[in-house]
Amino acid sequence: MLAPQLLMLLGGLALSGLVRGGVQEMHNVYELSGQAAHKERFSTEVAKDKYTPPEEKDPQFWYDLANQEINKRLALPQLDKLKAKNVIMFLGDGMPLTTVTAARILKGQRQGKTGEESSLSFEKFPHTGLSRTYCSNAQVPDSACTATAYLCGVKTNIINIGVSAAVNFNNCTASQDPSNRLTSIAEWAQNAGKATGIVTTTTLTHASPSGAYAKTANRMWECDTDVTSHGEDASTCIDMATQLVTQTPGKNFEIMFGGGMGKFLPKTIKDSHGKAGERSDGVNLLSKWQSQHAGGVLVSNRKQLLSVNVSAVGNIIGLFQSGVMNFHMDADATYQPTLSELTEVTIKKLSKNENGYFAFIEGGLIDYGNHNNQAGYALDEALEFEKAIQLARDITDIEDTLIVVTADHGHAVSIAGYPGRGTNILGINQHDSDINGVKYSVLNYAVGPNQYLDENGQRLPLDGLVGDDDSITPSYIPKETGVHSGEDVGIWASGPQSYLFTGVMQQSTIPHLMAYASCIGSGQKLCDSTT
Ligand SMILES: *[C@@H]1O[C@H](CO)[C@@H](O)[C@H](O)[C@H]1NC(C)=O
Ligand SMILES: *[C@@H]1O[C@H](CO)[C@@H](O)[C@H](O)[C@H]1NC(C)=O
Ligand SMILES: [Zn+2]
């Protein structure tokens, strides 16, 4: 036991350390409390050789900025009585707050600025919350159980889509039990007479968009060949592409834009992109879809997409690659449409419905960039995502269209080590080094393909190895691909009822709030209380 006097002394020292913020005092506290050989946690070296933007040297700069922030909040349009005729949900797959921060820095740096002061379009939205992303059997989730949460409003087991946590992995029988099957906000919107659409840069049968229509005990069952390869009978266990084309609510979608054409076509024929289809059952789901939709059009490249007259056609399906779409940085811009172009056509088409619409729009390759530990790709995809959101806000009415932006889960990436202001976000931190004097990158992943070690396991100098758009960012734990992370993700909302999207909430609350705002579904609704 420590004598009371010593405890008081410790308290006093700790307090003086806090008050004066001195490194030395904190050091003393550790010595006194018996933590021998404790190194200083923070070195004043970090203050050396750093750039400060000149305007920021004047406190008035910050007072003015704070005033602008206050005035912006005071001038917020009062939208809390208005109903959301339209709801657009934007989903950044695998987009942790770290990626949001880094993307905002890259955006500013591409404009020739230091970057940290920049903002993404959706960061200007007035209401922000946090979403807890764990799934029923997983501390760190995947895109399937999270899609079930943010589109069906129920948490389930990892790998499941559109079915409850009563269903175990790969159990097709359980997934077909009506009591285990869920409905999505897309179906709630259709029941209210609204138009619906899904858009993704991955495949139409990828986990995130599938949350809007599929019910499956395995997200990999994208086509019949996939079902068979997982040991199930594809004639009784219906694959997701077939569900999309033949079942409610998928068959009613006015818009379906993404990649993954191969999942809809038999192996015996080539798709529009020159690759063979993937189906073994011989079914051409695209012909089937066209025969069921008079006036429906199929497009497969940017030119076809942009030449569609949305007033003159029925439903539109766009399949812009055989598999997932190409990263924006790698894509042939004349062939593959951007997420903004897909968003524009989607909104123009869906807004023809006088009852309004629900659209789900996914920036799906942010996750792919992060899995590759290619931060440059992840951030570029995040910037494409924020551009599409800006466009959506610009071409819709803030008084009738609710826009909700969120992510499904994070990735284990950090921005760390006291890099100076304006340091290349994809580059090396010039202001710190490891215990051997070797500098390290600003961004680092916990897990991934490249540790940059020499034959003795020592860290290599990173000069010339990182800093390019397509460099592999270093990681700590060797594994072929990076992994998801389990911390909360952000929610950003603008439009009618957007004030509801605040606080820390379960991810599964999000569709119920969107349904409340737009008076759809079987739960509480704004319209219940105002009529
Ligand atoms: C699949 O789920 C059903 C309940 O729907 C259960 O009876 C069966 O044992 C499960 N099969 C496996 C392999 O777990
Ligand atoms: C689009 O279609 C509508 C309805 O058929 C027609 O009135 C309009 O002229 C068309 N627009 C263009 C640019 O072709
Ligand atoms: Zn992922």
Coordinates of C-alpha atoms and ligand atoms in Angstrom, one line a residue:
M1 CA 0.0 0.0 0.0
L2 CA 1.2 3.5 -0.7
A3 CA 1.1 6.0 2.1
P4 CA -1.8 8.6 1.8
Q5 CA 0.9 11.3 1.6
L6 CA 2.5 9.6 -1.4
L7 CA -0.8 9.2 -3.1
M8 CA -1.5 12.9 -2.7
L9 CA 1.9 13.6 -4.1
L10 CA 1.2 11.4 -7.1
G11 CA -2.1 13.1 -7.6
G12 CA -0.5 16.5 -7.4
L13 CA 2.2 15.6 -9.9
A14 CA -0.3 14.1 -12.3
L15 CA -2.4 17.2 -12.0
S16 CA 0.5 19.5 -12.6
G17 CA 1.4 17.4 -15.6
L18 CA -2.1 17.8 -17.0
V19 CA -2.3 21.5 -16.3
R20 CA 1.0 22.5 -17.6
G21 CA 1.1 19.8 -20.3
G22 CA 4.7 19.3 -19.6
V23 CA 6.4 16.2 -20.8
Q24 CA 8.8 16.2 -17.9
E25 CA 6.1 16.1 -15.2
M26 CA 4.4 13.1 -16.9
H27 CA 7.7 11.3 -17.0
N28 CA 8.1 11.9 -13.2
V29 CA 4.6 10.4 -12.5
Y30 CA 5.6 7.2 -14.2
E31 CA 8.9 6.9 -12.3
L32 CA 7.1 7.5 -9.0
S33 CA 4.4 5.0 -9.8
G34 CA 7.0 2.3 -10.3
Q35 CA 6.9 1.8 -14.0
A36 CA 10.6 1.6 -14.4
A37 CA 12.4 2.3 -17.6
H38 CA 9.4 4.0 -19.1
K39 CA 10.3 6.0 -22.1
E40 CA 8.8 9.3 -22.9
R41 CA 5.7 8.7 -25.0
F42 CA 6.1 11.9 -26.9
S43 CA 9.2 13.6 -28.2
T44 CA 9.4 17.4 -28.8
E45 CA 11.3 16.4 -31.9
V46 CA 7.9 16.3 -33.6
A47 CA 7.8 20.1 -33.6
K48 CA 10.9 20.5 -35.8
D49 CA 11.0 21.4 -39.5
K50 CA 7.2 21.7 -39.9
Y51 CA 5.2 23.9 -42.2
T52 CA 2.5 26.1 -40.8
P53 CA 0.1 27.8 -43.3
P54 CA 0.7 31.6 -42.7
E55 CA -3.0 32.5 -42.2
E56 CA -3.3 30.0 -39.4
K57 CA -0.8 31.9 -37.3
D58 CA -3.5 34.5 -36.6
P59 CA -6.0 33.3 -34.0
Q60 CA -8.6 35.4 -35.8
F61 CA -8.5 32.8 -38.6
W62 CA -9.9 30.2 -36.2
Y63 CA -12.4 32.6 -34.6
D64 CA -13.7 33.4 -38.0
L65 CA -14.0 29.8 -39.0
A66 CA -15.8 29.0 -35.8
N67 CA -18.2 31.8 -36.5
Q68 CA -18.9 30.4 -39.9
E69 CA -19.5 27.0 -38.4
I70 CA -22.0 28.5 -35.9
N71 CA -23.8 30.5 -38.5
K72 CA -24.0 27.5 -40.8
R73 CA -25.7 25.6 -38.0
L74 CA -28.1 28.5 -37.1
A75 CA -29.1 28.8 -40.8
L76 CA -29.9 25.1 -41.3
P77 CA -33.2 24.7 -43.1
Q78 CA -35.9 23.4 -40.8
L79 CA -36.8 20.1 -42.4
D80 CA -37.9 18.2 -39.3
K81 CA -41.6 18.5 -40.3
L82 CA -41.1 17.5 -43.9
K83 CA -41.6 14.0 -45.3
A84 CA -38.9 12.4 -47.4
K85 CA -40.6 11.7 -50.7
N86 CA -37.4 10.2 -52.0
V87 CA -34.6 8.5 -50.1
I88 CA -31.1 7.9 -51.5
M89 CA -28.8 5.7 -49.5
F90 CA -25.1 6.0 -50.4
L91 CA -22.9 3.2 -49.1
G92 CA -19.1 3.4 -49.0
D93 CA -18.0 -0.3 -48.8
G94 CA -15.2 -0.7 -46.3
M95 CA -14.9 3.0 -45.7
P96 CA -13.7 3.7 -42.1
L97 CA -13.4 7.2 -40.8
T98 CA -9.7 6.9 -41.4
T99 CA -10.4 6.5 -45.1
V100 CA -12.7 9.5 -45.0
T101 CA -10.1 11.6 -43.4
A102 CA -7.3 10.4 -45.8
A103 CA -9.6 10.9 -48.8
R104 CA -10.4 14.5 -47.7
I105 CA -6.6 15.2 -47.4
L106 CA -5.9 13.6 -50.8
K107 CA -8.8 15.8 -52.3
G108 CA -7.1 18.9 -51.0
Q109 CA -3.6 17.8 -52.1
R110 CA -4.9 17.1 -55.6
Q111 CA -6.0 20.8 -55.6
G112 CA -2.5 21.8 -54.6
K113 CA -3.3 22.5 -51.0
T114 CA -2.0 21.0 -47.8
G115 CA -5.2 18.9 -47.7
E116 CA -6.1 18.5 -44.0
E117 CA -8.4 21.5 -44.2
S118 CA -10.4 20.1 -47.1
S119 CA -13.9 18.5 -46.9
L120 CA -15.7 15.8 -48.8
S121 CA -19.2 16.7 -50.1
F122 CA -21.0 14.6 -47.5
E123 CA -18.9 16.0 -44.7
K124 CA -20.9 19.2 -45.3
F125 CA -24.2 17.4 -44.5
P126 CA -25.7 18.9 -41.3
H127 CA -26.4 15.7 -39.3
T128 CA -23.9 13.0 -38.4
G129 CA -24.0 9.8 -36.3
L130 CA -22.1 6.7 -35.7
S131 CA -23.1 3.1 -36.7
R132 CA -22.2 0.1 -34.7
T133 CA -21.3 -2.6 -37.2
Y134 CA -20.9 -5.9 -35.3
C135 CA -23.1 -8.8 -36.5
S136 CA -25.0 -11.5 -34.6
N137 CA -22.0 -13.9 -34.5
A138 CA -19.2 -11.5 -35.4
Q139 CA -17.3 -8.8 -33.6
V140 CA -15.9 -7.7 -37.0
P141 CA -18.5 -8.1 -39.8
D142 CA -18.5 -8.7 -43.5
S143 CA -20.6 -6.8 -46.2
A144 CA -23.4 -9.4 -46.2
C145 CA -24.6 -9.3 -42.6
T146 CA -24.1 -5.5 -42.6
A147 CA -26.2 -5.1 -45.8
T148 CA -28.9 -7.1 -44.0
A149 CA -28.7 -4.6 -41.1
Y150 CA -28.7 -1.4 -43.1
L151 CA -31.3 -2.5 -45.7
C152 CA -33.5 -5.0 -43.9
G153 CA -33.2 -3.6 -40.4
V154 CA -32.1 -6.8 -38.7
K155 CA -28.7 -8.0 -37.6
T156 CA -27.8 -11.5 -38.7
N157 CA -24.8 -13.9 -39.0
I158 CA -21.8 -13.1 -41.1
I159 CA -22.1 -14.3 -44.7
N160 CA -26.0 -14.2 -44.5
I161 CA -28.0 -11.9 -46.6
G162 CA -31.7 -11.1 -46.1
V163 CA -32.3 -13.9 -43.6
S164 CA -32.2 -13.8 -39.8
A165 CA -29.6 -15.0 -37.4
A166 CA -31.6 -18.2 -37.0
V167 CA -30.0 -19.3 -40.3
N168 CA -26.5 -20.8 -40.1
F169 CA -23.8 -20.5 -42.8
N170 CA -24.7 -22.5 -46.0
N171 CA -27.9 -23.9 -44.6
C172 CA -30.2 -23.4 -47.6
T173 CA -33.1 -25.2 -45.9
A174 CA -33.1 -22.8 -43.0
S175 CA -32.9 -19.8 -45.4
Q176 CA -36.1 -20.9 -47.1
D177 CA -38.1 -21.1 -43.9
P178 CA -40.5 -18.1 -44.3
S179 CA -40.1 -17.2 -40.6
N180 CA -36.3 -16.6 -41.2
R181 CA -36.8 -14.5 -44.3
L182 CA -36.6 -10.7 -44.1
T183 CA -37.9 -7.9 -46.2
S184 CA -35.8 -4.9 -47.3
I185 CA -36.5 -1.2 -47.4
A186 CA -36.6 -1.6 -51.2
E187 CA -39.6 -3.8 -50.8
W188 CA -41.2 -1.5 -48.3
A189 CA -40.8 1.3 -50.9
Q190 CA -42.3 -0.8 -53.7
N191 CA -45.3 -1.6 -51.5
A192 CA -45.8 2.2 -51.1
G193 CA -45.8 2.6 -54.9
K194 CA -42.3 4.1 -55.1
A195 CA -39.7 3.4 -57.7
T196 CA -36.6 1.5 -56.6
G197 CA -33.1 1.0 -57.9
I198 CA -29.7 -0.4 -57.0
V199 CA -26.3 0.8 -58.2
T200 CA -22.9 -0.6 -57.4
T201 CA -19.3 -0.5 -58.8
T202 CA -19.0 -4.2 -57.8
T203 CA -21.4 -6.8 -59.2
L204 CA -25.2 -6.7 -59.0
T205 CA -25.0 -9.9 -57.0
H206 CA -22.3 -8.7 -54.6
A207 CA -23.1 -8.6 -50.9
S208 CA -24.1 -5.0 -50.5
P209 CA -26.6 -4.4 -53.3
S210 CA -28.0 -8.0 -52.6
G211 CA -29.2 -6.8 -49.2
A212 CA -31.9 -4.9 -51.1
Y213 CA -33.4 -8.1 -52.7
A214 CA -31.7 -11.4 -51.9
K215 CA -32.3 -14.0 -49.2
T216 CA -29.4 -16.4 -48.8
A217 CA -27.4 -18.4 -46.3
N218 CA -24.2 -17.8 -48.3
R219 CA -23.3 -14.5 -50.1
M220 CA -21.1 -16.5 -52.6
W221 CA -24.2 -18.1 -54.2
E222 CA -24.2 -15.5 -56.9
C223 CA -25.1 -17.8 -59.8
D224 CA -26.1 -21.5 -60.0
T225 CA -22.5 -22.6 -60.6
D226 CA -21.5 -21.0 -57.3
V227 CA -24.3 -22.8 -55.4
T228 CA -23.2 -26.2 -56.8
S229 CA -19.6 -25.5 -56.0
H230 CA -20.6 -25.0 -52.3
G231 CA -22.2 -28.4 -52.3
E232 CA -25.9 -27.3 -52.5
D233 CA -28.5 -28.2 -55.1
A234 CA -28.9 -25.2 -57.4
S235 CA -32.4 -26.4 -58.5
T236 CA -33.8 -26.0 -55.0
C237 CA -31.4 -23.4 -53.6
I238 CA -32.0 -20.4 -55.7
D239 CA -28.9 -18.3 -56.7
M240 CA -28.9 -14.5 -56.2
A241 CA -28.9 -13.6 -59.9
T242 CA -32.1 -15.7 -60.4
Q243 CA -33.6 -14.1 -57.3
L244 CA -32.9 -10.7 -58.7
V245 CA -34.6 -11.3 -62.0
T246 CA -37.5 -13.5 -61.0
Q247 CA -38.4 -12.7 -57.4
T248 CA -39.9 -9.7 -55.5
P249 CA -38.5 -7.1 -55.0
G250 CA -35.6 -7.5 -57.4
K251 CA -37.8 -8.1 -60.5
N252 CA -39.5 -4.7 -59.9
F253 CA -36.3 -2.6 -59.8
E254 CA -36.5 0.2 -62.4
I255 CA -32.7 0.6 -62.2
M256 CA -30.0 -2.0 -61.7
F257 CA -26.5 -0.8 -62.5
G258 CA -23.2 -2.5 -61.8
G259 CA -20.8 -5.2 -63.0
G260 CA -21.2 -9.0 -62.9
M261 CA -22.8 -9.7 -66.3
G262 CA -21.3 -13.3 -66.2
K263 CA -23.6 -14.3 -63.4
F264 CA -26.7 -13.8 -65.6
L265 CA -25.5 -15.7 -68.7
P266 CA -24.8 -19.3 -69.6
K267 CA -21.3 -20.5 -70.1
T268 CA -22.1 -21.3 -73.7
I269 CA -22.4 -17.6 -74.7
K270 CA -20.1 -14.6 -74.6
D271 CA -21.2 -11.5 -72.7
S272 CA -21.0 -8.0 -74.1
H273 CA -17.5 -7.7 -72.7
G274 CA -16.2 -10.7 -74.5
K275 CA -16.1 -13.1 -71.6
A276 CA -18.1 -16.4 -71.4
G277 CA -21.1 -16.4 -69.0
E278 CA -20.8 -18.3 -65.7
R279 CA -24.1 -20.2 -65.5
S280 CA -24.3 -24.0 -65.8
D281 CA -28.1 -24.2 -66.0
G282 CA -28.2 -22.8 -69.5
V283 CA -30.5 -20.0 -68.5
N284 CA -30.1 -16.6 -70.0
L285 CA -31.4 -14.4 -67.3
L286 CA -31.0 -11.2 -69.3
S287 CA -33.3 -12.5 -72.1
K288 CA -35.7 -13.6 -69.4
W289 CA -35.7 -10.1 -67.8
Q290 CA -36.2 -8.4 -71.2
S291 CA -39.2 -10.7 -72.0
Q292 CA -40.8 -9.8 -68.7
H293 CA -40.2 -6.0 -69.1
A294 CA -41.8 -4.4 -72.1
G295 CA -39.7 -1.4 -72.9
G296 CA -36.9 -2.5 -70.7
V297 CA -33.4 -1.8 -71.9
L298 CA -30.1 -3.5 -71.3
V299 CA -27.0 -1.3 -71.5
S300 CA -23.4 -2.5 -71.1
N301 CA -21.2 0.6 -71.7
R302 CA -21.0 4.3 -71.1
K303 CA -22.1 5.4 -74.5
Q304 CA -25.2 3.2 -74.4
L305 CA -26.0 4.4 -70.8
L306 CA -25.7 8.1 -71.7
S307 CA -27.8 7.7 -74.9
V308 CA -30.8 6.3 -73.0
N309 CA -33.8 8.6 -73.0
V310 CA -35.2 7.8 -69.5
S311 CA -38.6 9.2 -70.5
A312 CA -39.0 6.8 -73.4
V313 CA -37.9 3.5 -71.9
G314 CA -39.1 1.1 -69.2
N315 CA -36.8 -0.4 -66.6
I316 CA -33.0 -0.3 -67.2
I317 CA -30.4 -2.9 -66.4
G318 CA -26.8 -1.9 -66.9
L319 CA -24.0 -4.5 -66.6
F320 CA -20.8 -2.7 -67.3
Q321 CA -18.2 -5.5 -66.8
S322 CA -18.2 -9.3 -66.7
G323 CA -17.2 -9.2 -63.1
V324 CA -16.7 -6.3 -60.7
M325 CA -16.2 -3.0 -62.4
N326 CA -12.7 -1.6 -62.9
F327 CA -11.1 0.9 -60.4
H328 CA -11.9 4.4 -61.6
M329 CA -8.1 5.0 -62.0
D330 CA -7.7 2.0 -64.3
A331 CA -11.0 2.2 -66.2
D332 CA -11.3 3.2 -69.8
A333 CA -13.3 6.4 -69.3
T334 CA -14.9 6.1 -72.7
Y335 CA -16.2 2.6 -71.9
Q336 CA -17.0 2.3 -68.2
P337 CA -19.4 4.9 -66.7
T338 CA -18.4 6.7 -63.5
L339 CA -20.4 6.4 -60.3
S340 CA -21.6 10.0 -60.9
E341 CA -22.9 9.1 -64.4
L342 CA -24.7 6.1 -63.0
T343 CA -26.1 8.2 -60.2
E344 CA -27.4 10.9 -62.6
V345 CA -29.2 8.4 -64.8
T346 CA -30.7 6.7 -61.8
I347 CA -32.1 9.8 -60.3
K348 CA -33.5 11.1 -63.6
K349 CA -35.2 7.7 -64.2
L350 CA -36.5 7.1 -60.7
S351 CA -37.8 10.6 -60.2
K352 CA -40.3 10.0 -63.0
N353 CA -42.4 8.2 -60.4
E354 CA -44.8 10.7 -58.8
N355 CA -44.8 8.7 -55.5
G356 CA -41.1 9.1 -55.1
Y357 CA -38.3 6.5 -55.0
F358 CA -35.7 4.6 -53.0
A359 CA -32.2 4.3 -54.5
F360 CA -29.3 2.4 -53.1
I361 CA -25.9 3.5 -54.5
E362 CA -22.7 1.9 -53.6
G363 CA -19.1 2.9 -53.9
G364 CA -18.1 -0.7 -53.7
L365 CA -14.4 -0.6 -54.7
I366 CA -13.2 1.5 -51.7
D367 CA -13.3 -1.9 -50.0
Y368 CA -11.3 -3.5 -52.8
G369 CA -8.6 -0.8 -52.6
N370 CA -8.3 -1.3 -48.8
H371 CA -8.2 -5.1 -49.1
N372 CA -5.3 -4.7 -51.6
N373 CA -3.7 -2.3 -49.1
Q374 CA -3.6 0.0 -52.1
A375 CA -4.6 3.1 -50.2
G376 CA -4.3 5.2 -53.4
Y377 CA -7.0 3.2 -55.0
A378 CA -9.2 3.2 -51.9
L379 CA -9.0 6.9 -51.6
D380 CA -9.6 7.6 -55.3
E381 CA -12.7 5.4 -55.1
A382 CA -13.8 7.4 -52.0
L383 CA -13.4 10.6 -54.0
E384 CA -15.5 9.2 -56.9
F385 CA -18.1 8.3 -54.2
E386 CA -18.1 11.8 -52.8
K387 CA -18.5 13.3 -56.2
A388 CA -21.6 11.2 -56.9
I389 CA -23.1 12.3 -53.6
Q390 CA -22.4 16.0 -54.5
L391 CA -24.2 15.4 -57.8
A392 CA -27.1 13.7 -56.1
R393 CA -27.5 16.6 -53.7
D394 CA -27.2 19.2 -56.5
I395 CA -29.9 17.6 -58.7
T396 CA -32.4 16.8 -56.0
D397 CA -34.6 19.0 -53.8
I398 CA -33.3 19.2 -50.2
E399 CA -37.0 19.6 -49.1
D400 CA -38.1 16.3 -50.5
T401 CA -35.1 14.1 -50.8
L402 CA -33.3 12.5 -47.9
I403 CA -29.7 11.5 -48.6
V404 CA -28.0 9.1 -46.1
V405 CA -24.4 8.3 -46.5
T406 CA -22.7 5.6 -44.5
A407 CA -20.2 2.6 -44.6
D408 CA -20.8 -1.0 -43.9
H409 CA -17.6 -1.6 -42.0
G410 CA -14.1 -0.3 -41.5
H411 CA -10.7 -1.4 -42.6
A412 CA -7.7 -1.7 -40.3
V413 CA -5.8 1.3 -41.6
S414 CA -4.2 4.1 -39.5
I415 CA -2.9 7.7 -40.1
A416 CA -0.1 8.0 -37.5
G417 CA 3.2 9.3 -36.4
Y418 CA 3.1 13.2 -36.3
P419 CA 3.6 13.8 -40.0
G420 CA 3.8 17.6 -40.7
R421 CA 1.0 19.6 -42.2
G422 CA 0.7 18.9 -46.0
T423 CA 2.6 15.7 -45.9
N424 CA 1.7 13.5 -48.9
I425 CA -1.0 11.3 -47.5
L426 CA 0.2 8.4 -49.6
G427 CA 3.8 9.0 -48.8
I428 CA 6.4 8.8 -46.1
N429 CA 6.2 10.5 -42.7
Q430 CA 9.3 12.7 -42.8
H431 CA 9.0 13.7 -39.2
D432 CA 9.5 10.4 -37.3
S433 CA 11.4 7.1 -37.6
D434 CA 11.4 3.8 -35.8
I435 CA 13.9 2.7 -33.2
N436 CA 16.4 1.9 -35.9
G437 CA 16.1 5.4 -37.5
V438 CA 14.1 4.2 -40.5
K439 CA 11.2 6.4 -41.5
Y440 CA 7.7 4.9 -42.0
S441 CA 4.7 5.7 -44.1
V442 CA 1.8 8.0 -43.0
L443 CA -0.8 5.3 -43.7
N444 CA -0.3 1.8 -42.4
Y445 CA -2.5 -1.3 -42.4
A446 CA -2.6 -3.8 -39.6
V447 CA -2.8 -6.8 -42.0
G448 CA -1.8 -7.1 -45.6
P449 CA 0.5 -8.3 -48.3
N450 CA 3.7 -6.2 -47.9
Q451 CA 5.7 -5.6 -44.7
Y452 CA 8.7 -4.2 -46.6
L453 CA 11.3 -6.1 -44.6
D454 CA 14.8 -7.1 -45.6
E455 CA 16.1 -10.7 -45.4
N456 CA 16.8 -10.2 -41.7
G457 CA 13.3 -9.1 -41.0
Q458 CA 14.4 -5.4 -40.6
R459 CA 12.2 -2.7 -42.0
L460 CA 13.5 -1.3 -45.4
P461 CA 13.7 2.4 -46.1
L462 CA 10.5 3.1 -48.0
D463 CA 11.9 5.7 -50.4
G464 CA 10.7 4.9 -53.9
L465 CA 8.6 2.0 -52.6
V466 CA 5.5 4.0 -51.5
G467 CA 4.0 7.3 -52.5
D468 CA 2.6 6.4 -55.9
D469 CA -1.1 6.0 -56.6
D470 CA -0.8 2.3 -57.0
S471 CA 1.8 1.5 -54.3
I472 CA 1.1 -1.2 -51.7
T473 CA 0.9 0.5 -48.3
P474 CA 2.9 -1.3 -45.6
S475 CA 1.3 -3.6 -43.1
Y476 CA 2.3 -5.3 -39.9
I477 CA 0.8 -8.8 -40.2
P478 CA 1.5 -10.7 -43.4
K479 CA -1.6 -12.0 -45.2
E480 CA -2.6 -12.0 -48.9
T481 CA -5.2 -9.3 -48.4
G482 CA -6.2 -6.7 -45.8
V483 CA -9.0 -7.3 -43.4
H484 CA -12.1 -5.5 -42.2
S485 CA -12.1 -3.6 -38.8
G486 CA -14.8 -3.5 -36.1
E487 CA -14.9 0.1 -35.0
D488 CA -18.0 2.3 -35.6
V489 CA -18.5 3.9 -39.0
G490 CA -19.9 7.3 -39.8
I491 CA -23.4 8.3 -40.9
W492 CA -24.0 11.6 -42.7
A493 CA -27.5 12.8 -43.5
S494 CA -29.1 15.7 -45.4
G495 CA -32.7 16.5 -46.2
P496 CA -36.1 15.8 -44.6
Q497 CA -35.8 14.1 -41.2
S498 CA -32.0 14.1 -41.4
Y499 CA -31.8 15.3 -37.8
L500 CA -32.8 11.8 -36.8
F501 CA -29.4 10.4 -37.9
T502 CA -27.5 11.4 -34.9
G503 CA -26.0 9.7 -31.9
V504 CA -24.5 6.2 -31.8
M505 CA -26.9 3.7 -33.2
Q506 CA -27.1 0.1 -34.2
Q507 CA -26.5 -0.3 -38.0
S508 CA -29.9 -2.0 -38.2
T509 CA -31.7 1.2 -37.1
I510 CA -30.7 3.0 -40.3
P511 CA -33.4 1.6 -42.6
H512 CA -36.1 2.1 -39.9
L513 CA -35.2 5.8 -39.7
M514 CA -35.3 6.1 -43.5
A515 CA -38.7 4.3 -43.5
Y516 CA -39.9 6.6 -40.7
A517 CA -38.8 9.7 -42.7
S518 CA -40.5 8.5 -45.9
C519 CA -43.6 6.9 -44.3
I520 CA -43.0 3.4 -45.7
G521 CA -42.8 0.0 -44.1
S522 CA -44.6 -1.5 -41.1
G523 CA -42.9 0.4 -38.3
Q524 CA -43.3 3.9 -36.9
K525 CA -43.8 6.6 -39.5
L526 CA -43.6 10.4 -39.5
C527 CA -47.0 10.4 -41.2
D528 CA -48.6 8.5 -38.3
S529 CA -47.9 11.4 -36.0
T530 CA -48.8 14.2 -38.3
T531 CA -52.1 13.0 -39.6
Ligands
LIG1 C1 -30.3 -26.4 -41.2 O1 -31.4 -25.8 -40.5 C2 -32.5 -26.6 -40.2 C3 -33.6 -25.8 -39.6 O2 -34.2 -25.0 -40.6 C4 -32.0 -27.7 -39.2 O3 -33.0 -28.6 -38.9 C5 -30.8 -28.4 -39.8 O4 -30.2 -29.3 -38.8 C6 -29.7 -27.4 -40.2 N1 -28.7 -28.1 -40.9 C7 -27.4 -28.1 -40.6 C8 -26.5 -28.9 -41.4 O5 -27.1 -27.4 -39.6
LIG2 C1 -37.4 11.4 -74.9 O1 -38.6 10.7 -74.9 C2 -39.8 11.5 -74.8 C3 -41.0 10.6 -74.7 O2 -41.0 9.6 -75.7 C4 -39.8 12.5 -76.0 O3 -41.0 13.3 -75.9 C5 -38.6 13.3 -76.0 O4 -38.6 14.1 -77.2 C6 -37.4 12.4 -76.0 N1 -36.2 13.2 -75.9 C7 -35.2 13.1 -76.7 C8 -34.0 14.0 -76.4 O5 -35.1 12.4 -77.6
ZN3 ZN -14.4 -6.4 -47.8

